[in-house]
PDB file of C-alpha atoms in Angstrom:
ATOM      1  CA  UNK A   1      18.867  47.766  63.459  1.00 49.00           C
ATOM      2  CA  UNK A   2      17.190  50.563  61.551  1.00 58.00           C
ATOM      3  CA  UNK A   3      19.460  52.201  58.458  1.00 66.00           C
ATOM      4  CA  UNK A   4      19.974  55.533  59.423  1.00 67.00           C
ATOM      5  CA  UNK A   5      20.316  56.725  63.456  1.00 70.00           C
ATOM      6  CA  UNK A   6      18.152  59.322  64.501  1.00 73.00           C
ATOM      7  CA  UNK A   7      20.124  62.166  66.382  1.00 71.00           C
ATOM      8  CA  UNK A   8      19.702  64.137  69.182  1.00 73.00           C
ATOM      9  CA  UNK A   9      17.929  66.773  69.131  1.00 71.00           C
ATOM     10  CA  UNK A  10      20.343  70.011  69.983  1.00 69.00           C
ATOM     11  CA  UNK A  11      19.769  73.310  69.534  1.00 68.00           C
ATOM     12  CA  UNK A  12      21.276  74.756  66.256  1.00 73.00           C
ATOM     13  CA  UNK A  13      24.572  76.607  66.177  1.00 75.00           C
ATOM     14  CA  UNK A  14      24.797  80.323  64.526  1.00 79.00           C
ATOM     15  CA  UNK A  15      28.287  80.665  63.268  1.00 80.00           C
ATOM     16  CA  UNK A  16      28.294  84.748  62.968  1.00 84.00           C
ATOM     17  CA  UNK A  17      26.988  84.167  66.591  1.00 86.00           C
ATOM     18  CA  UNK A  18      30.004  81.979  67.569  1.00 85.00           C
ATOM     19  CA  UNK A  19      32.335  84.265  65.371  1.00 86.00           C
ATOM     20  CA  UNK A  20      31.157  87.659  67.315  1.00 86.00           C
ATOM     21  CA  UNK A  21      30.751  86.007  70.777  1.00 88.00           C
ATOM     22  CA  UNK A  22      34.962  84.703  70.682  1.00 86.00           C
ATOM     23  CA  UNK A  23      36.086  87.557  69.231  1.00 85.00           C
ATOM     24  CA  UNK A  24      34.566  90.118  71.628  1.00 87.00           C
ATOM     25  CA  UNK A  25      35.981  87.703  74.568  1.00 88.00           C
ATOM     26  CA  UNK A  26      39.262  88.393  72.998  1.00 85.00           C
ATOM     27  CA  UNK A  27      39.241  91.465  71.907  1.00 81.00           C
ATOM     28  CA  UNK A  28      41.541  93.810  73.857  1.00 66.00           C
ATOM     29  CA  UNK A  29      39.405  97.211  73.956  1.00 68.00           C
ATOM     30  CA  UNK A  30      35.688  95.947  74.656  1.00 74.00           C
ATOM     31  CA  UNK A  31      36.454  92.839  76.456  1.00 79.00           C
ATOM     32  CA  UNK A  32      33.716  91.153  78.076  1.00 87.00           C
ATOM     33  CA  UNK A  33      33.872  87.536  80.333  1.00 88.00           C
ATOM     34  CA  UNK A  34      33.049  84.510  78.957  1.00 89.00           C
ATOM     35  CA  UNK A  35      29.116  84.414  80.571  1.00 91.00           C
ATOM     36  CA  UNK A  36      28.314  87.544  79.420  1.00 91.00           C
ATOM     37  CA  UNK A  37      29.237  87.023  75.862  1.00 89.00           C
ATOM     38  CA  UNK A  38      27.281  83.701  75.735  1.00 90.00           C
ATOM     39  CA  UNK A  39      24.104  85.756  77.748  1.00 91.00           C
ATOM     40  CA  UNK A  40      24.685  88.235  74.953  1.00 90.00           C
ATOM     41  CA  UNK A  41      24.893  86.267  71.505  1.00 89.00           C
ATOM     42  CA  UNK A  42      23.032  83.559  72.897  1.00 89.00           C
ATOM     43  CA  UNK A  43      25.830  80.901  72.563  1.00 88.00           C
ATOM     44  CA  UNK A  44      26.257  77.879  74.753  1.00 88.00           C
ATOM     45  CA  UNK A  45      29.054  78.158  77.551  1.00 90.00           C
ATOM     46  CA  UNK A  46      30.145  74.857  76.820  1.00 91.00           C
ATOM     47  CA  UNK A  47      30.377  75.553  72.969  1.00 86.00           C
ATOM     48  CA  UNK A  48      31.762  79.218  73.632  1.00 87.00           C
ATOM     49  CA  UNK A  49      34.552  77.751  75.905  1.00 90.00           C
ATOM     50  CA  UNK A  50      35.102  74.753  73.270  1.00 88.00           C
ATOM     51  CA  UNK A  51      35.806  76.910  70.456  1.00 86.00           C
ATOM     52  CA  UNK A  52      37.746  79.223  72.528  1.00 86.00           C
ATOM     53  CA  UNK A  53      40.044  76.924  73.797  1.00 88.00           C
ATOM     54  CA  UNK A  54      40.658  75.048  70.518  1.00 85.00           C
ATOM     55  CA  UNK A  55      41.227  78.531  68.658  1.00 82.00           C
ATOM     56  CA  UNK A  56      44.460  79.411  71.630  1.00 83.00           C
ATOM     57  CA  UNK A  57      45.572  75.729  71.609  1.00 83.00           C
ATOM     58  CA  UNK A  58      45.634  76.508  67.284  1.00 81.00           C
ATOM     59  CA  UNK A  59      47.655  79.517  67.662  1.00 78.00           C
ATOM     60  CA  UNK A  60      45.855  81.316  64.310  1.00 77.00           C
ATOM     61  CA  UNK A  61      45.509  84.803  63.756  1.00 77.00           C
ATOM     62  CA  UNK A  62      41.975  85.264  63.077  1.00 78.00           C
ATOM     63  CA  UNK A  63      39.248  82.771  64.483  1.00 77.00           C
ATOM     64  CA  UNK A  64      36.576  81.043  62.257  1.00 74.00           C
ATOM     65  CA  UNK A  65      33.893  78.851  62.884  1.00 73.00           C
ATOM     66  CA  UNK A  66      33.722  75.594  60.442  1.00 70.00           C
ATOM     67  CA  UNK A  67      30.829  73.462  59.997  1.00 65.00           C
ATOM     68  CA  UNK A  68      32.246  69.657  61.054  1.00 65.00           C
ATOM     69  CA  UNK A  69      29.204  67.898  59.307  1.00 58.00           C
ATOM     70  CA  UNK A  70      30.691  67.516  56.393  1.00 56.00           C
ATOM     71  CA  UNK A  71      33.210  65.584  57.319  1.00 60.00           C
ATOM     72  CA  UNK A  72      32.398  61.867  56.386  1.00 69.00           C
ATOM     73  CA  UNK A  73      30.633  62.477  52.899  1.00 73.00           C
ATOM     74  CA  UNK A  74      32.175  60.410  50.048  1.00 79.00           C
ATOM     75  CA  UNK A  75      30.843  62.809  47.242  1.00 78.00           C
ATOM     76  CA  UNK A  76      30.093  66.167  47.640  1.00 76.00           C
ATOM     77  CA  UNK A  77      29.339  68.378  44.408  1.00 80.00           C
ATOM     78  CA  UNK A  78      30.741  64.888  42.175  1.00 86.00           C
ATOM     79  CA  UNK A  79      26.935  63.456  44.012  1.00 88.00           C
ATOM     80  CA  UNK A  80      25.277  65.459  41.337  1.00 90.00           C
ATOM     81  CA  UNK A  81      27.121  64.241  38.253  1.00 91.00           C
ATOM     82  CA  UNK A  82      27.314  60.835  39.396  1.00 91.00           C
ATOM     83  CA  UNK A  83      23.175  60.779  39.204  1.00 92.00           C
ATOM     84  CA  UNK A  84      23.389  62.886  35.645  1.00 92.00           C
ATOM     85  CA  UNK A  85      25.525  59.940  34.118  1.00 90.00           C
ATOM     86  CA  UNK A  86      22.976  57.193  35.546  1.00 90.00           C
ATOM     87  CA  UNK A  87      19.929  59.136  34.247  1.00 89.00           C
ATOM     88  CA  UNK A  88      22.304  58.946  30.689  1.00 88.00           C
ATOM     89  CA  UNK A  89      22.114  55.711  31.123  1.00 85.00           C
ATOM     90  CA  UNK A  90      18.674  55.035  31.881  1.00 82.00           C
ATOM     91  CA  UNK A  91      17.810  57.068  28.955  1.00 79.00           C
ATOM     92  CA  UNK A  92      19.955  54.894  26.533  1.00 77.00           C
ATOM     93  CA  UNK A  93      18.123  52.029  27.509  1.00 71.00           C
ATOM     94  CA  UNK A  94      20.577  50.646  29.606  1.00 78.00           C
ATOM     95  CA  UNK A  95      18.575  50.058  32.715  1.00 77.00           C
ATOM     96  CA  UNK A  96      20.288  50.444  36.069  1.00 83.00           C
ATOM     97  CA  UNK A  97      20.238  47.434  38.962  1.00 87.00           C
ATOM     98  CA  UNK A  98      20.556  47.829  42.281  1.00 90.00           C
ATOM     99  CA  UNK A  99      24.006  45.935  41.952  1.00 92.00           C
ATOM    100  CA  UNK A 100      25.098  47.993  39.316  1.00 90.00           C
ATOM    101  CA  UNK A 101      24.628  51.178  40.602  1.00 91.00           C
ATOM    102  CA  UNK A 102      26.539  50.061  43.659  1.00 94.00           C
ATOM    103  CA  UNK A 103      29.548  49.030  41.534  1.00 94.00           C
ATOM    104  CA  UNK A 104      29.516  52.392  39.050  1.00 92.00           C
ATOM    105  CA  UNK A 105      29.296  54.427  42.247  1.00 92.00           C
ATOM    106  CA  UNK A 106      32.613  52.434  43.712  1.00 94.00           C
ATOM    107  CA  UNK A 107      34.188  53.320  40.252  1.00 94.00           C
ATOM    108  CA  UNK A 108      33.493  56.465  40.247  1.00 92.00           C
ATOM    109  CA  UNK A 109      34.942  57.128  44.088  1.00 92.00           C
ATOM    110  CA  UNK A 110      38.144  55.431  43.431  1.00 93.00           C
ATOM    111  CA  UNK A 111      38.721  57.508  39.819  1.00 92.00           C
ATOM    112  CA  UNK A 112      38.043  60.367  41.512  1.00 89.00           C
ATOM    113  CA  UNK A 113      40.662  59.394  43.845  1.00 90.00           C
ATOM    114  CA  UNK A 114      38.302  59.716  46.916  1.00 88.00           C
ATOM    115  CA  UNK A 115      38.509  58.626  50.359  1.00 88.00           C
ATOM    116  CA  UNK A 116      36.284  55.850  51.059  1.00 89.00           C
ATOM    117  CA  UNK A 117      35.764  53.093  53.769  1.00 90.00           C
ATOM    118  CA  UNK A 118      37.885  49.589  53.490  1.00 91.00           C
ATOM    119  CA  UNK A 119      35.024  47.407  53.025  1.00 94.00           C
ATOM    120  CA  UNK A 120      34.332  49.193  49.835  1.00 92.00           C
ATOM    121  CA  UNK A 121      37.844  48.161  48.321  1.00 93.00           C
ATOM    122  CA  UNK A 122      37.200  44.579  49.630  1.00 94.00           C
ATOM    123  CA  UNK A 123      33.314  44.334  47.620  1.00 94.00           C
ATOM    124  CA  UNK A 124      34.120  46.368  44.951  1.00 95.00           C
ATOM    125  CA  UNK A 125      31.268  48.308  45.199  1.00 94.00           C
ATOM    126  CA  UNK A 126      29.473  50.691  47.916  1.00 93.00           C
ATOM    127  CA  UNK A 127      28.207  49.713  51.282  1.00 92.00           C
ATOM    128  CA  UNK A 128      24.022  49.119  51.546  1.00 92.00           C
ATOM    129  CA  UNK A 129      24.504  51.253  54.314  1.00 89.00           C
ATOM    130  CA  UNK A 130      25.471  54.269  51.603  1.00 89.00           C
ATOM    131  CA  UNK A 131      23.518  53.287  48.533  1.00 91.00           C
ATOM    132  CA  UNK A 132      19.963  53.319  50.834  1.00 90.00           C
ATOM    133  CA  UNK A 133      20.733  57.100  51.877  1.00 88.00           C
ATOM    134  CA  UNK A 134      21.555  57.896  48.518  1.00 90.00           C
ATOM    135  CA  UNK A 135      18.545  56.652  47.273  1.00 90.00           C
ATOM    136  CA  UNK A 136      17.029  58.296  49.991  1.00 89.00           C
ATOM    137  CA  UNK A 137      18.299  61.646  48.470  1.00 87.00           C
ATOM    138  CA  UNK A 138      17.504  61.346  44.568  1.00 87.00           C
ATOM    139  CA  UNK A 139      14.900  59.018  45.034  1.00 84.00           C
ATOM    140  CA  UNK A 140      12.701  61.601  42.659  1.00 85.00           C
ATOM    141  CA  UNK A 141      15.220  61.792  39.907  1.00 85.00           C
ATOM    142  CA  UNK A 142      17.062  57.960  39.645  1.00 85.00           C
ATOM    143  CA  UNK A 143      14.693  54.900  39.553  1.00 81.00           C
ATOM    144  CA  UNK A 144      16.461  51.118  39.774  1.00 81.00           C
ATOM    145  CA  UNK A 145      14.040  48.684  38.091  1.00 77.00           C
ATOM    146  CA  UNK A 146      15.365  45.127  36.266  1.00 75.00           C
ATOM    147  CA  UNK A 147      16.418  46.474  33.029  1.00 72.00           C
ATOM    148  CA  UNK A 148      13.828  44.524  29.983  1.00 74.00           C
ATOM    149  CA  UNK A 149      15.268  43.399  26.824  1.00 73.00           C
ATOM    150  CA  UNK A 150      14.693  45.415  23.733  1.00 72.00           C
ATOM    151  CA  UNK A 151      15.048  43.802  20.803  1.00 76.00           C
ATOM    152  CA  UNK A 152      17.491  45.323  17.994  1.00 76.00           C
ATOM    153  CA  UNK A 153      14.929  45.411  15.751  1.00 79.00           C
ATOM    154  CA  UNK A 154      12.339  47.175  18.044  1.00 76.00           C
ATOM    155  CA  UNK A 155      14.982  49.653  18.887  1.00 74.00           C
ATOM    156  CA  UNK A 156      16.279  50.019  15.456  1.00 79.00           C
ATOM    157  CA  UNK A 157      13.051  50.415  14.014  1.00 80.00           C
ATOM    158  CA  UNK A 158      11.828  53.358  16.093  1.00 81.00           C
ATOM    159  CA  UNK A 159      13.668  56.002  14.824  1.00 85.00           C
ATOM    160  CA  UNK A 160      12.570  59.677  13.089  1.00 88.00           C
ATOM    161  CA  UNK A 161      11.400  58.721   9.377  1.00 89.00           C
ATOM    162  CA  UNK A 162       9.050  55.531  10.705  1.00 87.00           C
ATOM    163  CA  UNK A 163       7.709  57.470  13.307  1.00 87.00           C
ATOM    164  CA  UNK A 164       7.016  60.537  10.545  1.00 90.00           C
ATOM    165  CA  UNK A 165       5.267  57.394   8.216  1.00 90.00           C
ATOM    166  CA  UNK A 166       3.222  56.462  11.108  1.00 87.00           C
ATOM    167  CA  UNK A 167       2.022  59.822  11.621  1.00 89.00           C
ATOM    168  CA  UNK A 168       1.644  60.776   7.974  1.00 90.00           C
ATOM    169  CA  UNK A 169      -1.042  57.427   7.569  1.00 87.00           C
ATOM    170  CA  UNK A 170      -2.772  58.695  10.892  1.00 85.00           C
ATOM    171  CA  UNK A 171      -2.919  62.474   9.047  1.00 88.00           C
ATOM    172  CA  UNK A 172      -4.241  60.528   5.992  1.00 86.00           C
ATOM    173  CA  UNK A 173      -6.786  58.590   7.890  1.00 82.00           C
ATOM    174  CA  UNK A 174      -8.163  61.591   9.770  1.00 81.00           C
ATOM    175  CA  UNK A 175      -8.574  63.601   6.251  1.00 84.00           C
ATOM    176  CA  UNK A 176     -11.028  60.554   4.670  1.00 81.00           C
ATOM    177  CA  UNK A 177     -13.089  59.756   8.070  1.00 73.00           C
ATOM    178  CA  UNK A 178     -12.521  62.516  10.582  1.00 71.00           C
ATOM    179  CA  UNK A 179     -11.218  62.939  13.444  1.00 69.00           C
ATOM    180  CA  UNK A 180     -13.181  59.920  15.032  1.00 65.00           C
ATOM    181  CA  UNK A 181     -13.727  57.595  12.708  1.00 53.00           C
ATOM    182  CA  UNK A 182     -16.993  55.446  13.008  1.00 58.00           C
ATOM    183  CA  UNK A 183     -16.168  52.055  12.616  1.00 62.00           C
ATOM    184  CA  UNK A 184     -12.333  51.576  13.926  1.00 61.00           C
ATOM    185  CA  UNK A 185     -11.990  47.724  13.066  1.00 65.00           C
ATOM    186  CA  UNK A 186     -12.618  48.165   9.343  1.00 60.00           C
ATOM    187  CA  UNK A 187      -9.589  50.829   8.674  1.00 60.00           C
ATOM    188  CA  UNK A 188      -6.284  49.153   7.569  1.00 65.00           C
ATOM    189  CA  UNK A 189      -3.272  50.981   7.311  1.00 62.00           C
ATOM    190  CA  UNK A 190      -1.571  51.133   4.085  1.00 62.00           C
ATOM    191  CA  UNK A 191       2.082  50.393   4.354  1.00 62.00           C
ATOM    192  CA  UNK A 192       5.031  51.820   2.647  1.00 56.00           C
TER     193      UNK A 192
END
């Protein structure tokens, strides 16, 4: 079963199109029948009549087309921040799992108070199903490796005045010899 369906292929919707094509069927001065509208702003008669007949059965004032495809998505500007706060992460050396991405991305729906599907609540953590598509869309910006130990002294140790000693000796070492110097195994560093 492949991960993500491929759709059918429909022609795309124009909602000013929509919009202007119900509302001069309606409108009391300039009204036109259904066909002609949908010959005129180049709308579907099955869509045209759709929309119509869900805007009487709605009773509203004023008709507007809304975009359904939206609908189903867990996250929608909160997607952004989630991936901020694991690239935070990465950056602290933290190093982000598949697993654990999963999990902080559960977290983070049900603090948000989001609506999510069942399963979720049962794993305590986010379906493959979801985490594969949203790799899918910030696969250039998040990257899930096995996080490698660092050691607390490797860590500790690379910090601004050691790196400023380091390149200080090099400084040093290109004043005596040059920028290339001609025999690289006989230069020791002096340490401080």
């Amino acid at each position: 079963m492949p991960r993500s369906k491929t759709g059918k292929t429909r022609l795309s919707v124009d909602s000013n199109a929509i919009e202007n094509a119900v509302n001069a069927v309606l409108s009391g001065d300039k009204k036109i029948s259904l066909r002609e509208a949908c010959k005129v702003y180049k709308v579907s008669l099955t869509t045209l009549s759709r929309h119509l007949r869900k805007f009487k059965e709605s009773g509203a004032k004023q008709f507007s087309y809304l975009v359904k495809y939206d609908v189903k998505r867990i996250f929608t500007n909160e997607e952004q921040t989630l991936v901020q706060y694991m690239q935070t992460i990465a950056r602290m050396q933290y190093g982000l799992t598949k697993k654990g991405v999963r999990e902080l991305s559960y977290r983070f729906a049900k603090t948000n108070k989001k609506k999510f599907p069942p399963k979720w609540e049962h794993d305590k953590m986010v379906g493959e199903e979801w985490m594969c598509l949203f790799m899918g869309r910030h696969n250039k910006s998040l990257s899930l490796r096995k996080p490698e130990p660092t050691s607390l002294s490797r860590s500790t140790s690379f910090n601004k005045t050691n790196v400023n000693k380091f390149f200080n000796n090099l400084e040093d070492i290109h004043s005596l010899f040059g920028p290339i110097p001609p025999k690289e195994n006989g230069i020791q560093m002096k340490r401080h």
